[in-house]
Amino acid sequence: MAKKSGSNMMNPNDQMHPDDRRNLVIFLIISLAMYFAFDHFVMKPKVEAMRAQQEAVRAAAVNGAPNAIDALVERPRDVVIGESTRLKIDNGQIFGSLPLVGNRIDDISLTDYFKTLGGSDHVVLMSPAGTPHPKYAEAGWIAANDGVKVPGKDTRWSVKGGGTPKLTKDKPVTLTWNNGSGLTFEREYSIDDHFVITLTQRVTNNGGSTARLYPYNLVAMQGMPEDFTGTWIAHEGPIGHIGGELHEVTYKDLGKKNEMSYNAPTGWIGITEKYWLTSLLPVQGEAMKYSFKSTPAATPNAKPHYQVDMMGTERVVGAGEKTEFVSHVYAGAKKVRILDLYEERLDVPHFDLAVDFGMYYFMTKPFFYFLTWLGHVTGNFGVAILIFTLLLRAAVFPLANTSFRSFAKLKQMAPQMTALREKYGHDKEQLQKELVALYGREKVNPAAGCLPILIQIPIFFALYKVLSVTIEMRHAPFFGWIQDLSQRDPTSLFNLFGLLPYDVPQVLVIGVWPCLMLFFMILQKSMNPPPQDPIQAKMLAIMPYFMTYIMSGFAAGLVIYWTFSNALSILQQYIINRSMGIEVKFFQRTPAEKKMEKMVAEGPVVHPGAELLEEQVEDALFGHDDNDGPKPVSPRKKKKK
């Protein structure tokens, strides 16, 4: 075959051969699995240990132990709340109270969500200063001219109309305060039927001088949230979509920079946790200054202060004039459809990005919608995952069919490959050439098995995101012992799945579903032809056990998906093998395959797929004359090192 020359011409010899591609895929899977393992078995225990240490310090402070000076200022949440006069809040989704002094939004709990599965303690989203995990939203005015007194944290507000009304979705509440110099400040609170509190701030100037004021809102927090996980899978910390750009700021980075500010006419800003969000949403269109801020801890035992805020444009209020500023506070669960609702209702751009759908957003969100629809139809998210898996396997059926037929042909060719290794076992180049010729005659592509794996990787991670970060999957049951699809299988092989009366360490919690997954992985491996690379053979031998240990710490829903997907793959491969006349013997190798495995382990390392790929690349680049008939493929030349 005549080859064209040129400085920009692709050299077929530089192409990655199929076996190397497969090795690269395996390397990537192992690397990602090791990363997951480090995150789950190393970083997560450290975060839990830090949290336990903090709780110990608080307990010591309560009991009067020394060296707990900073913890002494922390008191039980219900005690702090009970010390002030407050207005009740309840709309059926959130409940809490508003203090009249300072008037921060600092007491919010979620009606339908509990800290633990089957527990009775509601999830607490906001707590006042002086409690173990203070977080609150604040609003007010900043005076641009000296001598103008504005409301502060010690200001005592009065209820307009008197009494102590309850803030509900049908009944707003207005508070007033007069600064004694002619300015009257009002705050009107209203709440909808989900998670948004709307705050309208008004200023009336009854004095003789002009006031120049800037409205602001902030969300502040001291220390880390109570259920901070510290994992990479979901962003936790300050977040904002400002001027068309998403900002996900980690606590660590904010601690280094102390302040980051952006100016834009559109956006929102807040602090997110894995499942919960506290966010500020202004009326869009006004030029706003958005800021992420942090203040280091004053002492080694103190907590750093984190804050997100937004400030509006200047309001000039002359004598006899009024002004107002409307903003919204979202304090609730990150339910995707509710976030979408507010994105449309309040014209807030990309509010759904408060849920960390990750780099596969274009797949993750459609997966989420489809899974939740199936869950609603079937009444069980576990059943929805099984149906979803079945439909996915149907979608990739043609591609997988090609792969499995190639595997089946390779199993048929085992005696021929064994004979070639016997004949050319000590001549690496000739063995390579003969194997390539055999692949060509049989029209087998040894790289056919890589593409289905590559396609499944983004699907796997997209589904992992759906199960791990969406609150709709939190505490969603399956059947039997799986009562939370977002958590790991709680059973363990090492106490016979609960039959023996003792608990095992977390590192040994390898449940029923991971064991089922291991069974199907080994079963599928026994149906595949033995690899021609001894290193690859060793890696594939340990892969099922390694993946089982890693996956045992993943969400049970993900393990169920992978197990069922493997079972469907085995069924498809079994049908193809039988249709091609290949006898299927599970967990067994034919004598020819056993002999070939031994010869691969002892003989030269060859990559016959590389030569086949070179020929395909040359045909693609230069074409070939069909009348010339088949041409022998020359062995690949060794590259100079």
Coordinates of N, CA and C in Angstrom, one line a residue, residues 323-483:
T323 N -39.2 55.0 50.5 CA -38.5 54.1 49.6 C -38.7 52.7 50.1
E324 N -38.4 51.7 49.3 CA -38.6 50.3 49.7 C -37.6 49.4 49.0
F325 N -37.3 48.3 49.5 CA -36.5 47.3 48.9 C -37.1 45.9 49.2
V326 N -37.3 45.1 48.2 CA -37.9 43.8 48.3 C -36.9 42.7 48.0
S327 N -36.8 41.7 48.9 CA -35.9 40.6 48.7 C -36.6 39.3 49.2
H328 N -36.0 38.2 48.8 CA -36.5 36.9 49.2 C -35.5 36.1 49.9
V329 N -35.9 35.3 50.9 CA -35.0 34.4 51.5 C -35.5 33.0 51.3
Y330 N -34.7 32.1 50.6 CA -35.1 30.7 50.5 C -34.4 29.9 51.6
A331 N -35.2 29.3 52.4 CA -34.7 28.5 53.5 C -35.4 27.2 53.5
G332 N -34.8 26.2 52.9 CA -35.5 24.9 52.8 C -34.7 23.8 52.1
A333 N -35.4 22.7 51.8 CA -34.8 21.6 51.1 C -34.5 21.9 49.6
K334 N -33.5 21.3 49.1 CA -33.1 21.6 47.7 C -33.9 20.6 46.8
K335 N -35.2 20.8 46.7 CA -36.1 20.0 45.9 C -36.0 20.6 44.5
V336 N -35.6 19.8 43.5 CA -35.3 20.3 42.2 C -36.5 21.0 41.5
R337 N -37.7 20.4 41.6 CA -38.9 21.0 41.0 C -39.3 22.3 41.7
I338 N -39.0 22.4 43.0 CA -39.4 23.6 43.7 C -38.4 24.7 43.3
L339 N -37.1 24.4 43.2 CA -36.1 25.3 42.7 C -36.5 25.8 41.3
D340 N -36.9 24.9 40.4 CA -37.3 25.2 39.1 C -38.5 26.2 39.1
L341 N -39.4 25.9 40.1 CA -40.6 26.8 40.3 C -40.2 28.2 40.6
Y342 N -39.3 28.4 41.5 CA -38.9 29.7 41.9 C -38.1 30.4 40.8
E343 N -37.3 29.6 40.0 CA -36.6 30.2 38.9 C -37.5 30.8 37.9
E344 N -38.7 30.2 37.7 CA -39.7 30.8 36.9 C -40.5 31.9 37.5
R345 N -40.9 31.6 38.8 CA -41.8 32.6 39.5 C -41.1 33.9 39.8
L346 N -39.9 33.8 40.2 CA -39.1 35.0 40.6 C -38.1 35.5 39.6
D347 N -38.1 34.8 38.4 CA -37.2 35.1 37.3 C -35.8 35.1 37.8
V348 N -35.4 34.1 38.6 CA -34.1 33.9 39.1 C -33.3 33.0 38.2
P349 N -32.1 33.4 37.7 CA -31.4 32.6 36.7 C -30.8 31.4 37.3
H350 N -31.0 30.2 36.7 CA -30.3 29.0 37.1 C -30.3 28.7 38.6
F351 N -31.5 28.8 39.2 CA -31.6 28.5 40.6 C -31.4 27.0 40.9
D352 N -31.7 26.2 39.8 CA -31.5 24.7 40.0 C -30.1 24.3 40.2
L353 N -29.1 25.2 39.9 CA -27.7 24.9 40.1 C -27.3 24.8 41.5
A354 N -28.3 25.2 42.4 CA -28.0 25.0 43.8 C -27.8 23.5 44.1
V355 N -28.4 22.6 43.3 CA -28.1 21.2 43.4 C -26.9 20.9 42.5
D356 N -25.9 20.3 43.1 CA -24.7 20.0 42.4 C -24.8 18.8 41.4
F357 N -25.3 19.1 40.2 CA -25.5 18.0 39.2 C -24.2 17.6 38.6
G358 N -23.1 18.4 38.7 CA -21.8 18.0 38.3 C -21.6 18.3 36.8
M359 N -20.5 17.8 36.3 CA -20.0 18.0 34.9 C -21.0 17.3 33.9
Y360 N -21.7 16.3 34.3 CA -22.6 15.6 33.4 C -24.0 16.1 33.6
Y361 N -24.1 17.4 33.8 CA -25.4 18.0 34.1 C -26.4 17.7 33.0
F362 N -26.0 17.7 31.7 CA -26.9 17.4 30.6 C -27.5 16.0 30.7
M363 N -26.8 15.1 31.4 CA -27.4 13.8 31.6 C -28.0 13.6 33.0
T364 N -27.4 14.2 34.0 CA -27.9 14.0 35.4 C -29.3 14.5 35.6
K365 N -29.6 15.7 35.1 CA -30.9 16.3 35.3 C -32.0 15.5 34.6
P366 N -31.8 15.1 33.3 CA -32.8 14.3 32.7 C -33.0 12.9 33.4
F367 N -31.9 12.4 33.9 CA -32.0 11.1 34.6 C -32.8 11.3 35.9
F368 N -32.6 12.5 36.5 CA -33.3 12.8 37.8 C -34.8 12.8 37.5
Y369 N -35.2 13.6 36.5 CA -36.6 13.8 36.1 C -37.2 12.4 35.8
F370 N -36.5 11.6 35.0 CA -37.1 10.3 34.6 C -37.2 9.4 35.8
L371 N -36.2 9.3 36.6 CA -36.2 8.5 37.8 C -37.3 8.9 38.8
T372 N -37.5 10.2 39.0 CA -38.5 10.6 40.0 C -39.9 10.3 39.4
W373 N -40.0 10.5 38.1 CA -41.3 10.1 37.4 C -41.6 8.7 37.6
L374 N -40.6 7.8 37.3 CA -40.8 6.4 37.5 C -41.1 6.0 39.0
G375 N -40.4 6.7 39.9 CA -40.6 6.5 41.3 C -42.1 6.9 41.7
H376 N -42.6 7.9 41.1 CA -43.9 8.4 41.4 C -44.9 7.3 40.9
V377 N -44.7 6.9 39.7 CA -45.6 5.9 39.0 C -45.6 4.6 39.7
T378 N -44.4 4.1 40.1 CA -44.3 2.8 40.7 C -44.5 2.8 42.2
G379 N -44.3 4.0 42.8 CA -44.4 4.1 44.3 C -43.1 3.6 45.0
N380 N -42.0 3.3 44.3 CA -40.8 2.8 44.9 C -39.6 3.2 44.0
F381 N -38.7 4.0 44.6 CA -37.5 4.4 43.8 C -36.6 3.3 43.4
G382 N -36.6 2.2 44.3 CA -35.8 1.1 43.9 C -36.3 0.4 42.7
V383 N -37.6 0.2 42.6 CA -38.2 -0.4 41.4 C -38.0 0.6 40.2
A384 N -38.0 1.9 40.4 CA -37.7 2.8 39.4 C -36.3 2.6 38.8
I385 N -35.3 2.4 39.7 CA -33.9 2.1 39.3 C -33.8 0.9 38.4
L386 N -34.6 -0.2 38.8 CA -34.5 -1.4 38.0 C -35.1 -1.2 36.6
I387 N -36.2 -0.4 36.5 CA -36.8 -0.2 35.2 C -35.9 0.7 34.4
F388 N -35.3 1.7 35.1 CA -34.4 2.6 34.4 C -33.2 1.8 33.8
T389 N -32.7 0.9 34.6 CA -31.5 0.1 34.2 C -31.9 -0.8 32.9
L390 N -33.1 -1.3 33.0 CA -33.6 -2.1 31.9 C -33.7 -1.3 30.6
L391 N -34.2 -0.1 30.7 CA -34.3 0.8 29.5 C -33.0 1.2 29.0
L392 N -32.0 1.5 30.0 CA -30.7 1.9 29.5 C -30.0 0.7 28.8
R393 N -30.2 -0.5 29.3 CA -29.6 -1.6 28.6 C -30.2 -1.8 27.2
A394 N -31.5 -1.5 27.1 CA -32.1 -1.6 25.8 C -31.6 -0.5 24.8
A395 N -31.2 0.6 25.4 CA -30.7 1.7 24.5 C -29.3 1.4 24.0
V396 N -28.5 0.7 24.8 CA -27.2 0.4 24.3 C -27.1 -1.1 23.8
F397 N -28.3 -1.7 23.5 CA -28.3 -3.1 23.1 C -27.5 -3.3 21.8
P398 N -27.7 -2.5 20.7 CA -26.9 -2.8 19.5 C -25.4 -2.8 19.8
L399 N -24.9 -1.8 20.5 CA -23.5 -1.6 20.8 C -23.0 -2.8 21.6
A400 N -23.7 -3.2 22.6 CA -23.3 -4.3 23.5 C -23.4 -5.6 22.7
N401 N -24.4 -5.7 21.8 CA -24.5 -6.9 21.0 C -23.2 -7.1 20.1
T402 N -22.7 -6.1 19.5 CA -21.5 -6.1 18.7 C -20.3 -6.6 19.6
S403 N -20.3 -6.0 20.8 CA -19.2 -6.3 21.7 C -19.2 -7.8 22.1
F404 N -20.4 -8.3 22.5 CA -20.6 -9.7 23.0 C -20.3 -10.7 21.8
R405 N -20.7 -10.3 20.6 CA -20.4 -11.2 19.5 C -18.9 -11.3 19.3
S406 N -18.2 -10.2 19.4 CA -16.8 -10.2 19.3 C -16.1 -11.1 20.4
F407 N -16.7 -11.0 21.6 CA -16.2 -11.9 22.7 C -16.4 -13.3 22.4
A408 N -17.6 -13.6 21.9 CA -18.0 -15.0 21.5 C -17.0 -15.5 20.5
K409 N -16.7 -14.7 19.5 CA -15.8 -15.2 18.4 C -14.4 -15.4 19.0
L410 N -14.0 -14.6 19.9 CA -12.7 -14.8 20.5 C -12.7 -16.1 21.3
K411 N -13.8 -16.5 21.9 CA -13.9 -17.8 22.6 C -13.8 -18.9 21.6
Q412 N -14.4 -18.8 20.5 CA -14.4 -19.8 19.4 C -13.0 -20.0 18.9
M413 N -12.2 -18.9 18.9 CA -10.9 -18.9 18.3 C -9.8 -19.4 19.3
A414 N -10.2 -19.7 20.5 CA -9.2 -20.1 21.6 C -8.3 -21.2 21.1
P415 N -8.9 -22.3 20.5 CA -7.9 -23.4 20.0 C -7.0 -22.9 19.0
Q416 N -7.4 -22.0 18.0 CA -6.5 -21.5 17.0 C -5.4 -20.7 17.6
M417 N -5.8 -19.8 18.6 CA -4.8 -18.9 19.2 C -3.8 -19.8 20.0
T418 N -4.3 -20.8 20.6 CA -3.4 -21.7 21.4 C -2.4 -22.4 20.5
A419 N -2.9 -22.8 19.3 CA -2.0 -23.5 18.3 C -0.9 -22.5 17.8
L420 N -1.3 -21.3 17.6 CA -0.3 -20.3 17.1 C 0.7 -20.0 18.2
R421 N 0.3 -20.0 19.5 CA 1.3 -19.8 20.5 C 2.2 -21.0 20.7
E422 N 1.7 -22.1 20.5 CA 2.5 -23.3 20.5 C 3.6 -23.3 19.4
K423 N 3.1 -22.9 18.2 CA 4.0 -22.9 17.1 C 5.0 -21.7 17.1
Y424 N 4.6 -20.5 17.5 CA 5.5 -19.4 17.4 C 5.7 -18.8 18.8
G425 N 5.7 -19.6 19.8 CA 5.8 -19.1 21.2 C 7.1 -18.4 21.5
H426 N 8.2 -18.6 20.7 CA 9.5 -18.0 21.0 C 9.8 -16.9 20.0
D427 N 8.9 -16.7 19.0 CA 9.1 -15.7 18.0 C 8.0 -14.6 18.1
K428 N 8.3 -13.6 18.9 CA 7.3 -12.6 19.2 C 6.7 -11.9 18.0
E429 N 7.6 -11.5 17.1 CA 7.1 -10.7 15.9 C 6.2 -11.6 15.0
Q430 N 6.7 -12.9 14.8 CA 5.9 -13.8 14.0 C 4.5 -14.1 14.6
L431 N 4.6 -14.3 16.0 CA 3.3 -14.6 16.7 C 2.4 -13.4 16.6
Q432 N 2.9 -12.2 16.7 CA 2.1 -11.0 16.5 C 1.4 -11.0 15.1
K433 N 2.2 -11.3 14.1 CA 1.8 -11.2 12.8 C 0.7 -12.2 12.5
E434 N 0.9 -13.5 13.0 CA -0.1 -14.5 12.8 C -1.4 -14.3 13.5
L435 N -1.3 -13.7 14.7 CA -2.5 -13.4 15.5 C -3.3 -12.3 14.8
V436 N -2.6 -11.3 14.2 CA -3.3 -10.3 13.5 C -4.0 -10.8 12.2
A437 N -3.3 -11.7 11.6 CA -3.9 -12.3 10.4 C -5.1 -13.1 10.8
L438 N -5.0 -13.8 11.9 CA -6.2 -14.6 12.4 C -7.4 -13.7 12.7
Y439 N -7.1 -12.6 13.4 CA -8.2 -11.6 13.6 C -8.8 -11.1 12.3
G440 N -8.0 -10.9 11.3 CA -8.5 -10.3 10.1 C -9.3 -11.4 9.3
R441 N -8.9 -12.6 9.3 CA -9.6 -13.7 8.6 C -11.0 -13.9 9.3
E442 N -11.0 -13.8 10.7 CA -12.2 -14.1 11.4 C -13.1 -12.8 11.6
K443 N -12.6 -11.7 11.1 CA -13.3 -10.4 11.2 C -13.7 -10.1 12.7
V444 N -12.7 -10.2 13.6 CA -12.9 -9.9 15.0 C -12.1 -8.7 15.4
N445 N -12.8 -7.8 16.1 CA -12.2 -6.6 16.6 C -12.0 -6.8 18.1
P446 N -10.7 -7.0 18.6 CA -10.5 -7.2 20.0 C -10.7 -6.0 20.9
A447 N -10.9 -4.8 20.2 CA -11.2 -3.6 21.0 C -12.7 -3.4 21.2
A448 N -13.5 -4.3 20.7 CA -15.0 -4.0 20.7 C -15.5 -3.9 22.1
G449 N -14.9 -4.5 23.1 CA -15.4 -4.5 24.5 C -15.1 -3.2 25.2
C450 N -14.3 -2.3 24.6 CA -14.0 -1.1 25.4 C -15.1 0.0 25.3
L451 N -15.7 0.1 24.1 CA -16.7 1.2 24.0 C -17.9 1.1 24.9
P452 N -18.5 -0.1 25.1 CA -19.6 -0.1 26.1 C -19.1 0.3 27.5
I453 N -17.9 0.0 27.9 CA -17.4 0.4 29.2 C -17.3 1.9 29.2
L454 N -16.7 2.5 28.2 CA -16.5 3.9 28.1 C -17.9 4.7 28.2
I455 N -18.9 4.1 27.5 CA -20.2 4.7 27.5 C -20.8 4.6 28.9
Q456 N -20.6 3.5 29.6 CA -21.2 3.3 30.9 C -20.6 4.2 32.0
I457 N -19.4 4.6 31.8 CA -18.7 5.4 32.9 C -19.5 6.7 33.1
P458 N -19.8 7.6 32.1 CA -20.6 8.8 32.4 C -22.0 8.5 32.9
I459 N -22.6 7.4 32.4 CA -23.9 7.1 32.9 C -23.8 6.7 34.4
F460 N -22.8 6.0 34.7 CA -22.6 5.6 36.1 C -22.4 6.8 37.0
F461 N -21.6 7.8 36.6 CA -21.4 8.9 37.4 C -22.6 9.8 37.5
A462 N -23.3 9.9 36.4 CA -24.6 10.8 36.4 C -25.6 10.2 37.4
L463 N -25.7 8.8 37.3 CA -26.6 8.2 38.2 C -26.2 8.3 39.7
Y464 N -24.8 8.2 39.9 CA -24.3 8.4 41.2 C -24.6 9.8 41.8
K465 N -24.6 10.8 40.9 CA -24.9 12.1 41.4 C -26.4 12.2 41.8
V466 N -27.3 11.6 40.9 CA -28.7 11.6 41.2 C -29.0 11.0 42.6
L467 N -28.4 9.9 42.8 CA -28.7 9.2 44.1 C -28.0 9.8 45.3
S468 N -26.9 10.6 45.0 CA -26.1 11.1 46.2 C -26.5 12.5 46.6
V469 N -27.0 13.3 45.6 CA -27.1 14.8 45.9 C -28.6 15.2 45.9
T470 N -29.5 14.5 45.4 CA -30.9 14.9 45.3 C -31.6 14.5 46.5
I471 N -32.3 15.4 47.1 CA -33.0 15.1 48.4 C -34.2 14.1 48.1
E472 N -34.7 14.1 46.9 CA -35.8 13.1 46.6 C -35.4 11.7 46.9
M473 N -34.1 11.4 46.8 CA -33.6 10.0 47.1 C -33.3 9.8 48.5
R474 N -33.2 10.9 49.3 CA -32.9 10.7 50.7 C -34.0 10.0 51.5
H475 N -33.6 9.0 52.2 CA -34.5 8.1 53.0 C -35.6 7.5 52.1
A476 N -35.3 7.3 50.8 CA -36.2 6.6 50.0 C -36.0 5.1 50.1
P477 N -37.0 4.3 50.5 CA -36.8 2.9 50.7 C -36.9 2.0 49.5
F478 N -36.4 0.8 49.5 CA -36.5 -0.2 48.5 C -37.4 -1.3 49.1
F479 N -36.8 -2.5 49.2 CA -37.5 -3.6 49.9 C -36.6 -4.2 50.9
G480 N -37.2 -4.8 51.9 CA -36.4 -5.6 52.9 C -35.5 -4.6 53.8
W481 N -34.2 -4.9 53.8 CA -33.3 -4.2 54.7 C -32.9 -2.8 54.1
I482 N -33.1 -2.6 52.8 CA -32.7 -1.3 52.2 C -33.8 -0.3 52.4
Q483 N -33.7 0.5 53.5 CA -34.6 1.6 53.8 C -34.2 3.0 53.4

